[in-house]
CSV table of C-alpha atoms in Angstrom, one decimal:
chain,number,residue,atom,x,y,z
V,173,UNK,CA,-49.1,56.3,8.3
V,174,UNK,CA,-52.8,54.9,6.8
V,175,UNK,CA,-53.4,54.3,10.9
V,176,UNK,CA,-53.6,58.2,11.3
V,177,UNK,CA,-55.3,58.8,8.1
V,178,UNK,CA,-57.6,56.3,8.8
V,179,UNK,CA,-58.4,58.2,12.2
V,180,UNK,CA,-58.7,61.8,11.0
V,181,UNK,CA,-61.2,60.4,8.5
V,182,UNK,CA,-63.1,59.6,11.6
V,183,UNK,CA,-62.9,56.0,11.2
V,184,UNK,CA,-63.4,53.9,14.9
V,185,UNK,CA,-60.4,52.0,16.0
V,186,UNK,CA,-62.3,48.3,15.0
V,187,UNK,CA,-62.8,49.9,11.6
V,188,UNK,CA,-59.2,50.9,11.4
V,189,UNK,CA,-58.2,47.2,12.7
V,190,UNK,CA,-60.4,46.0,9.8
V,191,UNK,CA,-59.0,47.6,7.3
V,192,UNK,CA,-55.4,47.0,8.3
V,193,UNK,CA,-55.5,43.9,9.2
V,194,UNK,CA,-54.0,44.9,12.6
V,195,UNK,CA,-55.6,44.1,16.1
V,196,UNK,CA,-57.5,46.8,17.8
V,197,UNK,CA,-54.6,47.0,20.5
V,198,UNK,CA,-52.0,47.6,18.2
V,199,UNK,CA,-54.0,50.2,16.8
V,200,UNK,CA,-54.3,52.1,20.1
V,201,UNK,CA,-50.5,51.7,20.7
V,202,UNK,CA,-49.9,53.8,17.1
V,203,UNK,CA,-52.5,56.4,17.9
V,204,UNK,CA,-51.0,57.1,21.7
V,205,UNK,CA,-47.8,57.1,19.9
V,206,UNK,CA,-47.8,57.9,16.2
V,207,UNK,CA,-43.7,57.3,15.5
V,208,UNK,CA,-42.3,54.1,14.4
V,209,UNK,CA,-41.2,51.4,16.6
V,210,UNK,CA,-37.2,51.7,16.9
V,211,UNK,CA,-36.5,47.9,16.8
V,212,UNK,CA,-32.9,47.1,18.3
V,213,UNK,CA,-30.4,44.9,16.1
V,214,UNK,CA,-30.5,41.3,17.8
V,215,UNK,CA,-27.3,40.4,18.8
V,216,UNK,CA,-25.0,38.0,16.1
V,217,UNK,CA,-26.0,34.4,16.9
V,218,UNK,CA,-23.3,32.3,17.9
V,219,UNK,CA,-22.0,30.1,14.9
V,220,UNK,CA,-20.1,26.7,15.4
V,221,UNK,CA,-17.5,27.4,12.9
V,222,UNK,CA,-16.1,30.3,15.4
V,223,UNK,CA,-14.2,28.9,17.7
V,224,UNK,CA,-12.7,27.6,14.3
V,225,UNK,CA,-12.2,30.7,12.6
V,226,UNK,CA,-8.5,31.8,13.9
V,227,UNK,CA,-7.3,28.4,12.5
V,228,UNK,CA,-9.2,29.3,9.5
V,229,UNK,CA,-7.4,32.5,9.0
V,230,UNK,CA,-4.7,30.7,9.6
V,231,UNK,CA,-4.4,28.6,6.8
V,232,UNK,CA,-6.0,31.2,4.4
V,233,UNK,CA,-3.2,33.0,5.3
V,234,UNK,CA,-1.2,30.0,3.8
V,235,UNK,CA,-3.0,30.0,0.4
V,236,UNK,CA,-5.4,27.0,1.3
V,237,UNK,CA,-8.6,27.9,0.7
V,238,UNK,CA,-10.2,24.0,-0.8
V,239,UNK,CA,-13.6,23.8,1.0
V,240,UNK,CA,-13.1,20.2,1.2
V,241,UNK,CA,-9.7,19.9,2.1
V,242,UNK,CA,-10.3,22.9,5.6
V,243,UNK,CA,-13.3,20.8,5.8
V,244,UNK,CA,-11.6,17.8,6.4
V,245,UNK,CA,-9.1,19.5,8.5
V,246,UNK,CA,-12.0,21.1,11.0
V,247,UNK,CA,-13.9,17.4,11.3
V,248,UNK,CA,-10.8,16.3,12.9
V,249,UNK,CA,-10.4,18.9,15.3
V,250,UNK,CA,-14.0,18.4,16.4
V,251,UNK,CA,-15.9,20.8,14.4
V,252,UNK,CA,-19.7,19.3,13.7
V,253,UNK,CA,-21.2,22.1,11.7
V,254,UNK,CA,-22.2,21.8,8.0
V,255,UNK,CA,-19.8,23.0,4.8
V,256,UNK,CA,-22.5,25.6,3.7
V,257,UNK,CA,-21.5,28.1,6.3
V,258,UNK,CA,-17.9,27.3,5.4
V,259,UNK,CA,-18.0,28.3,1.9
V,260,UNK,CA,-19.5,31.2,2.9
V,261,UNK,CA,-16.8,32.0,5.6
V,262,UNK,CA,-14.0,31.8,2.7
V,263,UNK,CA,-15.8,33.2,-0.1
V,264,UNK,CA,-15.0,37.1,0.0
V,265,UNK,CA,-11.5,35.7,1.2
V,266,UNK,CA,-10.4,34.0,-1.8
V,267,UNK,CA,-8.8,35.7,-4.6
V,268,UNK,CA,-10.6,36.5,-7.7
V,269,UNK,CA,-9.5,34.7,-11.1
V,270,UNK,CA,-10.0,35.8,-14.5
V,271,UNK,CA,-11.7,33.6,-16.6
V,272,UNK,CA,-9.9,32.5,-20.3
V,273,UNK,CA,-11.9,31.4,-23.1
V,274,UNK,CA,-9.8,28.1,-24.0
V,275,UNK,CA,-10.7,25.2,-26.7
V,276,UNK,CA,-11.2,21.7,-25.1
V,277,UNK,CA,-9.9,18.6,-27.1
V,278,UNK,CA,-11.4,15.3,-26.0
V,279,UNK,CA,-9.3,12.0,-27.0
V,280,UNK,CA,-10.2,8.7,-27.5
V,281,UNK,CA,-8.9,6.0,-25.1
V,282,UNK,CA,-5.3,5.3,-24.9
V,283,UNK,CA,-4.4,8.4,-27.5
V,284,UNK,CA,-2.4,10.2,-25.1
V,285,UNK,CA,-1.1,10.7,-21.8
V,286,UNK,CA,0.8,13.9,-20.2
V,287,UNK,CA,3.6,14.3,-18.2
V,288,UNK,CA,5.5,17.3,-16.4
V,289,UNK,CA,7.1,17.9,-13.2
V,290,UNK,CA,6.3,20.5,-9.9
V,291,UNK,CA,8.3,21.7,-7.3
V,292,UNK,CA,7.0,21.5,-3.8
V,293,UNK,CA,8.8,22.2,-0.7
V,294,UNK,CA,9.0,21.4,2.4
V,295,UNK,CA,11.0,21.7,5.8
V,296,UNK,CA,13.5,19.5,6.8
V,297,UNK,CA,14.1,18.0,11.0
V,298,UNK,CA,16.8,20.8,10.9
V,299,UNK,CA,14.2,23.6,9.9
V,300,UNK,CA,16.0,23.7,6.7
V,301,UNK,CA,14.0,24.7,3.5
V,302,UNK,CA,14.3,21.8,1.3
V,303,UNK,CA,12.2,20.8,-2.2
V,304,UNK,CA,11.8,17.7,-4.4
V,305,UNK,CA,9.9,17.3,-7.6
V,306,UNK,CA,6.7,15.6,-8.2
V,307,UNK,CA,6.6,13.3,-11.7
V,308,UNK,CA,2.9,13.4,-12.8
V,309,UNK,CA,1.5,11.7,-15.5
V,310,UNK,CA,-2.2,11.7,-16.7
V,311,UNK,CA,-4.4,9.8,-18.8
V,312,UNK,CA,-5.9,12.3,-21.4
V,313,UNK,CA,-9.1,10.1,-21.8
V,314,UNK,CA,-9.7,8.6,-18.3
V,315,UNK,CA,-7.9,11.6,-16.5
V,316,UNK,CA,-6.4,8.7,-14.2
V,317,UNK,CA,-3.0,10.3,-12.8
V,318,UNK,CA,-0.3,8.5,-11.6
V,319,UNK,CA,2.5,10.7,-8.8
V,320,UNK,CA,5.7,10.1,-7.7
V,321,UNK,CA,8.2,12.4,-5.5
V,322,UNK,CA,11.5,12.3,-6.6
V,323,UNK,CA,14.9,14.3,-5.5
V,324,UNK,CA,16.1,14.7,-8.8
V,325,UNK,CA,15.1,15.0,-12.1
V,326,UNK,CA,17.9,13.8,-14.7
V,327,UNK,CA,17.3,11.7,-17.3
V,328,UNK,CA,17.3,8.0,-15.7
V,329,UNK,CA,15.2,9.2,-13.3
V,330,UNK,CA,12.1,10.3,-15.5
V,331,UNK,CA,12.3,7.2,-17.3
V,332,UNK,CA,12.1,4.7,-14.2
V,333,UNK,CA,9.3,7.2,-13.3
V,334,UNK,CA,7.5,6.2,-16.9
V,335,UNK,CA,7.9,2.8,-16.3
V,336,UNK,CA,6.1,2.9,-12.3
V,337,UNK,CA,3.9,5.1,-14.0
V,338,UNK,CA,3.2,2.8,-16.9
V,339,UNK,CA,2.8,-0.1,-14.7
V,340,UNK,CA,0.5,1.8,-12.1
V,341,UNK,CA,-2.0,2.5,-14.7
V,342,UNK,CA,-1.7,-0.8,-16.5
V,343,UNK,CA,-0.2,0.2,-20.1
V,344,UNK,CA,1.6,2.7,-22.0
V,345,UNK,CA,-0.5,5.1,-24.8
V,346,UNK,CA,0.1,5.8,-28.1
V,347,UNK,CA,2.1,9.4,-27.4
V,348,UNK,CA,3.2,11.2,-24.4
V,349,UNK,CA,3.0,15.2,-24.4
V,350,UNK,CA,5.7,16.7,-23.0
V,351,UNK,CA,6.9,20.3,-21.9
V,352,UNK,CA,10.0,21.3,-23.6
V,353,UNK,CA,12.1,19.8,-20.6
V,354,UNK,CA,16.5,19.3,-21.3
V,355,UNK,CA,15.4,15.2,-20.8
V,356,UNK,CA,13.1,15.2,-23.8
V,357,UNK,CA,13.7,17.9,-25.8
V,358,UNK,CA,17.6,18.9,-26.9
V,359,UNK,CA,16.4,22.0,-29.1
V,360,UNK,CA,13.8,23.0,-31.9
V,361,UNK,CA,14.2,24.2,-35.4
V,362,UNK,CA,10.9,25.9,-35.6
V,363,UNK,CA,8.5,22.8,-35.8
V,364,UNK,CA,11.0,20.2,-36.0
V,365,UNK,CA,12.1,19.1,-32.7
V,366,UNK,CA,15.6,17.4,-31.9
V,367,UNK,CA,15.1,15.3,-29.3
V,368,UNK,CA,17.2,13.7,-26.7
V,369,UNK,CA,18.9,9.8,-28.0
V,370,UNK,CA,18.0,8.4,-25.3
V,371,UNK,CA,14.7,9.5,-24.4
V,372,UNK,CA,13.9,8.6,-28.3
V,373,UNK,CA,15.3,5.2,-27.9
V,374,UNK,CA,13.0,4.5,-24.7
V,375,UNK,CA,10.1,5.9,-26.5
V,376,UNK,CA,10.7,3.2,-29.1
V,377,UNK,CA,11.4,0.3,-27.0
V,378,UNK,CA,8.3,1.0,-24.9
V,379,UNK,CA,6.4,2.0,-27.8
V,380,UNK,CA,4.9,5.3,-27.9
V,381,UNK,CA,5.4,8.4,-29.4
V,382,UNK,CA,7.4,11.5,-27.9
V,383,UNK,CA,5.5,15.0,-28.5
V,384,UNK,CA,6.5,18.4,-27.2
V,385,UNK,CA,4.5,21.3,-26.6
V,386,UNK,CA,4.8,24.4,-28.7
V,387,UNK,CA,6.5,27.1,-27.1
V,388,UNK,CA,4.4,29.1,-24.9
V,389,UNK,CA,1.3,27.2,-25.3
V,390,UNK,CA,1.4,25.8,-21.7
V,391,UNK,CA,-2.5,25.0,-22.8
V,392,UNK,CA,-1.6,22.3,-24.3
V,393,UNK,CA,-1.0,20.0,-21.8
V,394,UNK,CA,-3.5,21.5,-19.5
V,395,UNK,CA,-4.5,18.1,-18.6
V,396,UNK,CA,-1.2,17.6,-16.6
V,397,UNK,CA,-1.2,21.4,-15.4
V,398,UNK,CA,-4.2,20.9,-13.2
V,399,UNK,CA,-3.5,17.7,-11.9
V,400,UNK,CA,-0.3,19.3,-10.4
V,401,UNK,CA,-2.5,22.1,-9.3
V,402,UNK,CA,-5.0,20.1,-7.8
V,403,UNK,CA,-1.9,18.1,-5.8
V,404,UNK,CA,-0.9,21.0,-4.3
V,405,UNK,CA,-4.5,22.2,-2.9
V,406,UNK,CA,-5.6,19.4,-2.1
V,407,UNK,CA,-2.6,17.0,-0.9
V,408,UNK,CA,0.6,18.9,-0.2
V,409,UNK,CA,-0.9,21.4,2.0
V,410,UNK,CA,-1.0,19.2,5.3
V,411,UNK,CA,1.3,16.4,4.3
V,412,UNK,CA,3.7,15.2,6.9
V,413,UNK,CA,6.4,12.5,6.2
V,414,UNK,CA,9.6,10.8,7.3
V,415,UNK,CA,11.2,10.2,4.3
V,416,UNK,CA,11.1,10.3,0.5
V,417,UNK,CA,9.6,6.1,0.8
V,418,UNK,CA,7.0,7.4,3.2
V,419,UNK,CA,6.1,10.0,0.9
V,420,UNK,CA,5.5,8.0,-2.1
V,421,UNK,CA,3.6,5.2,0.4
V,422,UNK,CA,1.0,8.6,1.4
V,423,UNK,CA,0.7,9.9,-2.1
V,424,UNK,CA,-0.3,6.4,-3.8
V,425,UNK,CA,-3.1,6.0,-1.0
V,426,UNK,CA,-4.1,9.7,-1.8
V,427,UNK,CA,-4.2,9.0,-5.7
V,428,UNK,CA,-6.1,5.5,-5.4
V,429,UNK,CA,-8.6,6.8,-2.6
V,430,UNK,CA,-8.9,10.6,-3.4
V,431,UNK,CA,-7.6,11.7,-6.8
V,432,UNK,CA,-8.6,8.8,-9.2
V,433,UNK,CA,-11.8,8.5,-7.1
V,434,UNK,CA,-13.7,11.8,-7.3
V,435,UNK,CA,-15.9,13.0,-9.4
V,436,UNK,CA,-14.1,14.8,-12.3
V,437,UNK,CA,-15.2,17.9,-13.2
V,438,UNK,CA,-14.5,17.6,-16.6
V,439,UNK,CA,-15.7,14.5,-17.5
V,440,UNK,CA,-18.0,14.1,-14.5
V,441,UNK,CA,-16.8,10.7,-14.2
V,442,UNK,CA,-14.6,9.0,-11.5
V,443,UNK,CA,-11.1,8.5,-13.1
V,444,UNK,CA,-10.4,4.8,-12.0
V,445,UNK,CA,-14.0,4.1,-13.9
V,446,UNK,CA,-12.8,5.7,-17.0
V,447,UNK,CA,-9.7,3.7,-16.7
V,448,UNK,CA,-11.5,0.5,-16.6
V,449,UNK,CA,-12.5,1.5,-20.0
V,450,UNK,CA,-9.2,2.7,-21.4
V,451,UNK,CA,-6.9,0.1,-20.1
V,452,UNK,CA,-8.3,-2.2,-22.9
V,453,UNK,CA,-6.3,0.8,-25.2
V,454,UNK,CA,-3.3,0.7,-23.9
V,455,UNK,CA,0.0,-1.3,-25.0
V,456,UNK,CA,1.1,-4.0,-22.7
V,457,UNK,CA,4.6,-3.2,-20.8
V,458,UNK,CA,7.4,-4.8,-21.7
V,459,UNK,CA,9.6,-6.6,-19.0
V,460,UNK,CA,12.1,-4.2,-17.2
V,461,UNK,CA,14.8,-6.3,-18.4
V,462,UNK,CA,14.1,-4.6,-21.4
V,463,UNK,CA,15.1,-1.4,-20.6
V,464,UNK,CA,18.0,-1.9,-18.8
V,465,UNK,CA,20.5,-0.9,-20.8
V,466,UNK,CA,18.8,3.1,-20.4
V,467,UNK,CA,18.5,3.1,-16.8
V,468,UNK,CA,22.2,4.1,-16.1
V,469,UNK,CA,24.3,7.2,-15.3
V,470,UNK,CA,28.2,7.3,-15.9
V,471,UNK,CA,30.1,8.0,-12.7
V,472,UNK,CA,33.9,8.6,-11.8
V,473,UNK,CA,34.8,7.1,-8.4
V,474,UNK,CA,36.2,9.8,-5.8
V,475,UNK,CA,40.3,9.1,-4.7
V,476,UNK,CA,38.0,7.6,-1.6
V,477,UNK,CA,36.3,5.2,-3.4
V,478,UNK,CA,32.8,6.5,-3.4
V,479,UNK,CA,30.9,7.0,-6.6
V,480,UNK,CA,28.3,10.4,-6.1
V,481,UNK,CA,24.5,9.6,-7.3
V,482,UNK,CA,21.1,11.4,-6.7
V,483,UNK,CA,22.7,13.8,-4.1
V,484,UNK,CA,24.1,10.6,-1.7
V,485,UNK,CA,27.9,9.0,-2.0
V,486,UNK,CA,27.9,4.9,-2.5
V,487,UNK,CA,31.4,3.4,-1.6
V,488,UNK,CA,32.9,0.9,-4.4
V,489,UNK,CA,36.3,-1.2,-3.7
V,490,UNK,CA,39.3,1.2,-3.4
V,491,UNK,CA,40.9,-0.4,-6.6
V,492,UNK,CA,38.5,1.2,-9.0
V,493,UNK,CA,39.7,4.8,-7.4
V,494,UNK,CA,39.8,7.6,-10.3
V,495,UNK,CA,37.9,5.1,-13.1
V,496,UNK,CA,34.4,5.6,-14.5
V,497,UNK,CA,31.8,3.3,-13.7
V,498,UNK,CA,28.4,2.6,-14.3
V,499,UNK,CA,25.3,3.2,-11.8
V,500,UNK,CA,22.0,1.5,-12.6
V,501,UNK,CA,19.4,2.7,-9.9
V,502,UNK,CA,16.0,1.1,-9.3
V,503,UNK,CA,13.8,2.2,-6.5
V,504,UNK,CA,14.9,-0.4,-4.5
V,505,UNK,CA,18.6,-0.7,-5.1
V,506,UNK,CA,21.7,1.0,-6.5
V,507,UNK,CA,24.0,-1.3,-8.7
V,508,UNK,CA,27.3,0.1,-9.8
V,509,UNK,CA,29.1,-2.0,-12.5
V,510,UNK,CA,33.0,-2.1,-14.2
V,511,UNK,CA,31.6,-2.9,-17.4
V,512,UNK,CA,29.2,-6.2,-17.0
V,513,UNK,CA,30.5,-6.6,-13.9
V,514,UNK,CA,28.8,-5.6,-10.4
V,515,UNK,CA,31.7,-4.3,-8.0
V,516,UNK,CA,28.8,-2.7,-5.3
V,517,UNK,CA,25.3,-3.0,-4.7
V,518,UNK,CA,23.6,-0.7,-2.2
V,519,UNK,CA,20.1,0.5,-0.8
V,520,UNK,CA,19.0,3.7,-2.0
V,521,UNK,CA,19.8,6.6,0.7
V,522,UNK,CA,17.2,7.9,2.3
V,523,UNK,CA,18.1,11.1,2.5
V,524,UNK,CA,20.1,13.1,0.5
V,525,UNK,CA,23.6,13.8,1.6
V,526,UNK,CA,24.5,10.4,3.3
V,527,UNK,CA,27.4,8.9,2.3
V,528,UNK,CA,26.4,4.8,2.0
V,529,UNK,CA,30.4,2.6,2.5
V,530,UNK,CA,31.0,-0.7,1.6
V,531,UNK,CA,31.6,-3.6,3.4
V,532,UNK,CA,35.4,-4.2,3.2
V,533,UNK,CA,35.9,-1.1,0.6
V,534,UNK,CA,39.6,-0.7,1.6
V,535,UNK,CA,40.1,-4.2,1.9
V,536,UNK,CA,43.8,-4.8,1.2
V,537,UNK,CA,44.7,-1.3,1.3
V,538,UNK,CA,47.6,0.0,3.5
V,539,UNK,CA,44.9,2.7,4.8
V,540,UNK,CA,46.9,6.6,4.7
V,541,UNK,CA,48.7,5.5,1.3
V,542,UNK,CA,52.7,6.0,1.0
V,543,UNK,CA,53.8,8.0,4.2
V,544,UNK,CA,56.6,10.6,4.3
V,545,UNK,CA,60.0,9.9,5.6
V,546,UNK,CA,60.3,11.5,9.1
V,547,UNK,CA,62.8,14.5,9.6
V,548,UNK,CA,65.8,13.4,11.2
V,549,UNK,CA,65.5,13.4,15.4
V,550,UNK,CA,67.8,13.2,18.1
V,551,UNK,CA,68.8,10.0,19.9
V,552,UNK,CA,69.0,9.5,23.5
V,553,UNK,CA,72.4,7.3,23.8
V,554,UNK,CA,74.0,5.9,27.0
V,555,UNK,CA,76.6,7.9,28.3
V,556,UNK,CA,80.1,7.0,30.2
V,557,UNK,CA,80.0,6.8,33.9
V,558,UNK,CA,80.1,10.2,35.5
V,559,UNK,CA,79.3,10.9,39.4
V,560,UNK,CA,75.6,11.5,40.2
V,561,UNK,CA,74.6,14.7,42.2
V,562,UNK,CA,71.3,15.5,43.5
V,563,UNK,CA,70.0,19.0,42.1
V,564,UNK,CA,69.8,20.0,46.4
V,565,UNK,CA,73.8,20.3,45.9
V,566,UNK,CA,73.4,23.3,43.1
V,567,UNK,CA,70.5,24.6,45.4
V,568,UNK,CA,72.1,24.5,48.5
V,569,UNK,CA,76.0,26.1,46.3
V,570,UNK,CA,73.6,28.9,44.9
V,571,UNK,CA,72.5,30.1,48.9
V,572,UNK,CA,76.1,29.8,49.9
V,573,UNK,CA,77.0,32.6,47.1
V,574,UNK,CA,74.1,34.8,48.0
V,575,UNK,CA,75.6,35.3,52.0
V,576,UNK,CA,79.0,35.8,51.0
């Protein structure tokens, strides 16, 4: 230490203070006790994300790791600190990604939109592990997204979906870039693409253009990919809902307020701004009475009189028993039709499973159908005049047998 150098040089303790820097009693203190100072750790300062931390772990545990979205989550359960310490809480926690060198394509406004489907599940009043599917579509130039939960995801279904979608975001694009889904896409021939009738003659009536991905080159419609990643961070995690109407009522708030709102990462640009912009690019949408003729599934009506739809049953009249009819679903009503005629209208089931009768559907009919003859049976007749005995007498002959 220069202190005890300093000292055998014969250097005065002010001189050694000046040339240290250090005070004259600090300078006695090292030469009565030449060793270093052993300073004790000070004791962890209490943080106000602790008493937090368990619920953290918690939801890590889940695969939630969105600094906003825990953020959010704390603030409601009273926590008052700042996000810093928060980030720095789950950093080490999260998992590590790989980066991938990929080519970005900007488009202009109204080129194209994207569309797929994800699976989220959930847990029913029963406990029961249940899912339904998400229809996304996103504006490739605004990044504007428009969401809606379905329980199925045939063909009449994704194209009621297109038209609340194109309606939401006020106009329908030039081409839509789909996945290589059984609705779209019936099969390839290496580039050519056979794709389904119907889907082809919606396409045309609404006016765009159908396009499927390549094989393999998920990339492609990235734009849709990481909306439906950032749903499930940052909305499906702590959702909570009654039914499938409720559910669509919380996601439309969440995309107006939240998703179409932020600051895109991309584009660094708020979505609905963009969209201001790219609405003036998109193709008016033609009334729905225009596209009625597609929204329809072919049923056959049960020996009951119930026609089975999107997982529910809908009772018809009992006449129509064993014939096909028509379904034309909207999100507000089920129709079922004999040809042009309506024979039922219905609200849409709530759940799936219910079974939804009609009003006087067995009106007219002798309820059970043709009954079997019953086996022959005896008859109970009325018999000649014989003497009546009270059973006492046979009681009273049986004792007088026993004591002889």
């Amino acid at each position: 230490m220069d202190i005890l150098r300093l000292k055998a040089e014969g250097l005065s303790v002010r001189e050694i203070a000046r040339r240290t820097g250090l005070s004259r009693n600090t300078v006695r203190k090292y030469l009565r006790r030449p060793e270093l100072p052993q300073y004790k750790p000070r004791p962890p300062k209490a943080s106000k994300l602790d008493p937090f931390k368990p619920y953290l772990e918690q939801r890590m545990a889940q695969g939630v790791f969105n600094a906003n979205r825990l953020l959010q989550e704390l603030r409601a359960q009273g926590y008052t600190g700042g996000k810093t310490i928060l980030k720095e809480f789950l950093r080490p926690h999260r998992p590590s990604r790989v980066p991938h060198a990929v080519v970005r394509f900007e488009l202009p406004p109204g080129t194209q939109a994207q569309v797929d489907w994800g699976e989220f599940a959930y847990t029913d009043l029963q406990g029961r592990r249940r899912k339904v599917y998400g229809f996304v579509m996103v504006l490739s130039y605004s990044r504007a997204m428009y969401v809606e939960f379905v329980e199925q995801q045939d063909l009449s279904t994704l194209l009621r979906c297109h038209l609340h979608a194109f309606a939401a975001l006020g106009g329908v694009p030039k081409e839509i870039l789909y996945d290589n889904m059984k609705t779209v896409v019936l099969r390839r021939h290496g580039a050519e693409v056979d794709y389904h009738p119907r889907m082809l003659d919606f396409a045309l009536l609404a006016g765009f253009a159908l396009r499927a991905c390549r094989p393999y080159r998920a990339q492609t419609k990235g734009r849709v990919e990481r909306a439906i990643g950032y749903l499930k961070r940052h909305f499906w995690p702590a959702v909570q809902f009654t039914d499938l109407a409720d559910l669509n009522r919380q996601v439309r708030a969440w995309v107006a307020e939240v998703a179409n709102r932020r600051l895109h990462g991309t584009t660094g640009q708020r979505p609905a701004d963009r969209l201001v912009e790219e609405q003036a690019h998109l193709t008016p949408l033609r009334p729905l009475a225009a596209f009625t003729s597609l929204l329809h599934e072919e049923r056959r009506v049960s020996r009951d009189g119930y026609v089975q739809y999107a997982g529910s049953r809908y009772g018809v009249p009992w006449r129509y028993s064993g014939r096909y009819v028509t379904v034309f679903a909207t999100s507000t009503e089920v129709e079922i039709r004999d040809g042009d005629r309506v024979i039922a209208r219905h609200p849409p089931a709530l759940l799936p499973g219910l079974t939804i009768p009609l009003p006087e559907q067995y009106h007219g009919l002798a309820l059970g159908g043709p009954q079997r003859p019953e086996p022959p049976q005896g008859q109970q007749v009325v018999g000649p005049a014989v003497e009546r005995r009270s059973l006492q007498v046979y009681e009273d002959l049986l004792r007088a047998g026993e004591r002889r």
